[in-house]
Coordinates of C-alpha atoms in Angstrom, one line a residue:
M1 CA 0.0 0.0 0.0
I2 CA 2.8 2.4 1.0
R3 CA 4.7 1.4 -2.2
K4 CA 1.7 2.3 -4.3
L5 CA 1.5 5.8 -2.7
M6 CA 5.2 6.4 -2.9
H7 CA 5.3 5.3 -6.6
P8 CA 3.9 8.5 -8.0
L9 CA 6.3 10.5 -6.1
K10 CA 9.2 8.5 -7.6
N11 CA 7.9 8.6 -11.0
N12 CA 9.4 11.1 -13.5
H13 CA 6.3 11.4 -15.7
G14 CA 4.7 14.2 -13.7
N15 CA 2.0 12.0 -11.9
G16 CA 3.4 12.9 -8.5
Y17 CA 2.5 16.7 -8.7
P18 CA -1.3 16.2 -7.7
L19 CA -0.3 14.2 -4.7
A20 CA 2.3 16.7 -3.6
V21 CA -0.2 19.6 -4.0
A22 CA -2.8 17.6 -2.0
I23 CA -0.4 16.9 0.8
T24 CA 0.7 20.5 0.9
L25 CA -3.0 21.7 1.1
I26 CA -3.8 19.2 3.9
L27 CA -0.7 20.5 5.9
V28 CA -1.8 24.1 5.4
M29 CA -5.3 23.3 6.7
I30 CA -3.9 21.6 9.7
F31 CA -1.5 24.5 10.4
T32 CA -4.4 27.0 10.2
G33 CA -6.6 24.9 12.5
I34 CA -3.8 24.8 15.0
S35 CA -3.2 28.4 14.7
E36 CA -6.8 29.3 15.3
Y37 CA -6.8 27.1 18.3
F38 CA -3.8 28.9 19.8
R39 CA -5.4 32.3 19.0
L40 CA -8.5 31.4 21.0
M41 CA -6.4 30.1 23.9
I42 CA -4.3 33.2 23.9
V43 CA -7.4 35.5 24.0
A44 CA -8.9 33.4 26.8
Q45 CA -5.6 33.6 28.8
G46 CA -5.4 37.3 28.3
V47 CA -9.0 37.8 29.5
R48 CA -8.3 35.6 32.5
D49 CA -5.2 37.5 33.3
A50 CA -6.9 41.0 33.0
L51 CA -9.7 39.6 35.3
Q52 CA -7.2 38.4 37.8
D53 CA -5.4 41.7 37.8
A54 CA -8.7 43.7 38.4
V55 CA -9.7 41.2 41.2
I56 CA -6.3 41.4 42.9
S57 CA -6.5 45.2 42.7
T58 CA -9.9 45.1 44.4
V59 CA -8.4 42.8 47.1
V60 CA -5.6 45.3 47.6
E61 CA -8.1 48.1 48.0
N62 CA -9.6 46.2 50.8
Y63 CA -6.3 46.0 52.7
D64 CA -7.0 48.9 54.9
D65 CA -10.2 47.3 56.2
V66 CA -8.7 43.8 56.4
Y67 CA -5.7 45.1 58.4
H68 CA -7.8 46.1 61.3
G69 CA -9.0 42.5 61.6
V70 CA -5.4 41.1 61.3
R71 CA -4.3 43.4 64.0
E72 CA -7.1 42.3 66.3
G73 CA -6.5 38.6 65.5
Y74 CA -9.0 38.1 62.6
S75 CA -8.4 38.1 58.9
G76 CA -11.5 39.7 57.5
G77 CA -12.6 43.2 56.6
Y78 CA -14.0 44.6 59.7
Q79 CA -14.0 48.0 61.3
P80 CA -13.9 48.3 65.1
I81 CA -17.0 50.2 66.2
A82 CA -17.3 50.9 69.9
E83 CA -17.3 47.5 71.6
D84 CA -18.0 45.4 68.5
F85 CA -16.7 45.0 64.9
E86 CA -18.7 45.9 61.8
E87 CA -18.1 44.4 58.3
S88 CA -16.4 46.9 55.9
I89 CA -15.8 45.9 52.3
D90 CA -14.8 48.0 49.2
Y91 CA -16.3 46.5 46.1
G92 CA -14.3 48.6 43.5
D93 CA -15.2 48.7 39.8
I94 CA -13.8 45.6 38.2
Y95 CA -15.4 46.3 34.8
D96 CA -13.7 49.6 34.7
K97 CA -10.3 48.0 35.6
I98 CA -10.8 45.3 32.9
D99 CA -11.7 47.9 30.4
N100 CA -8.6 49.9 31.0
I101 CA -6.3 46.8 31.0
L102 CA -7.8 45.4 27.7
G103 CA -8.8 48.5 25.9
L104 CA -12.5 47.6 25.7
S105 CA -15.4 49.8 24.8
V106 CA -19.0 49.3 26.1
E107 CA -21.7 48.6 23.5
N108 CA -25.2 47.3 24.2
G109 CA -24.3 45.8 27.6
Y110 CA -21.1 44.0 26.2
H111 CA -17.6 45.0 26.8
I112 CA -16.0 44.7 23.2
K113 CA -12.5 44.6 21.9
R114 CA -12.3 45.6 18.2
A115 CA -9.4 45.3 15.8
S116 CA -7.6 48.6 15.4
D117 CA -7.8 48.7 11.7
T118 CA -11.3 47.5 11.2
T119 CA -14.6 47.2 12.9
E120 CA -14.1 43.5 13.3
I121 CA -14.9 42.2 16.9
Q122 CA -11.9 40.3 18.4
F123 CA -13.9 39.3 21.4
R124 CA -16.5 40.5 24.0
I125 CA -17.2 39.9 27.6
W126 CA -20.3 40.3 29.7
N127 CA -22.1 39.0 32.8
L128 CA -19.4 39.7 35.5
N129 CA -20.3 38.0 38.7
V130 CA -18.3 38.8 41.8
D131 CA -18.6 37.1 45.1
I132 CA -16.9 38.6 48.0
E133 CA -16.4 36.3 51.0
N134 CA -15.4 38.0 54.2
A135 CA -13.6 35.8 56.6
P136 CA -15.8 35.0 59.7
L137 CA -15.2 36.9 62.8
A138 CA -13.3 35.2 65.6
T139 CA -12.3 32.0 63.9
A140 CA -9.8 29.6 65.3
D141 CA -7.3 30.9 62.6
R142 CA -8.2 28.2 60.0
A143 CA -6.4 28.5 56.7
G144 CA -9.7 28.3 54.7
D145 CA -11.2 31.2 56.4
R146 CA -9.8 34.2 54.8
F147 CA -11.0 37.3 52.9
K148 CA -11.6 36.0 49.3
I149 CA -13.1 37.2 46.0
D150 CA -14.4 34.7 43.5
S151 CA -15.3 36.0 40.0
T152 CA -16.7 34.8 36.8
I153 CA -17.2 36.5 33.3
E154 CA -18.6 35.3 30.1
L155 CA -16.3 35.4 27.1
S156 CA -17.3 35.1 23.4
V157 CA -14.6 34.9 20.7
P158 CA -15.5 34.7 16.9
V159 CA -14.0 31.7 15.2
S160 CA -13.1 31.5 11.6
F161 CA -11.6 28.6 9.5
G162 CA -11.0 28.5 5.8
G163 CA -12.3 32.1 5.3
K164 CA -15.8 31.2 6.9
L165 CA -17.1 32.4 10.2
L166 CA -18.0 29.5 12.5
P167 CA -20.1 29.7 15.8
P168 CA -18.1 31.7 18.4
M169 CA -16.3 30.1 21.3
R170 CA -18.2 30.9 24.4
I171 CA -16.6 30.1 27.8
K172 CA -16.9 31.1 31.4
V173 CA -13.7 32.5 32.8
K174 CA -13.4 31.9 36.5
N175 CA -10.9 33.5 39.0
S176 CA -10.2 33.7 42.7
A177 CA -8.0 35.9 44.8
G178 CA -7.7 36.4 48.5
Y179 CA -5.9 38.1 51.4
T180 CA -4.0 36.0 53.7
P181 CA -2.2 37.6 56.6
K182 CA 1.5 37.0 56.8
F183 CA 1.9 37.3 60.4

């Protein structure tokens, strides 16, 4: 079987050219498919990193409130009020931070990244969900009880292959960041 396939390539009569062209086209198609896959993964990684940066900066903004708890033996965002503690959390503007990091514009409830030379959409994000979990007051200093922010966002990236637009890749990007006292 392999000898029959190799025979046109060794033949000097010109019969090997169609097979060589077919192999080249197949390799080009495989390469473009792999390139599109890597493009999608790079966009998803970039959005995840931007979300992580925005969430971490929100955690850092809560440092001043979390510090009171650490100083008093807790690791949550609480303010001392008279004889008790009151929960105190800064929520920040995560969408604004992501927009600044990625250079997004807001259109119809979506945060969209467009190619600079065309009006083509590179990706869009929406449905940001942020869950701020304050550490419980007066815990026994357990490692799982800490000030933590969990976040998710929807990502849609257009997919094209062979010059045709395919259904977009839609994924939910998840992230988590927390404050752990060092001392």
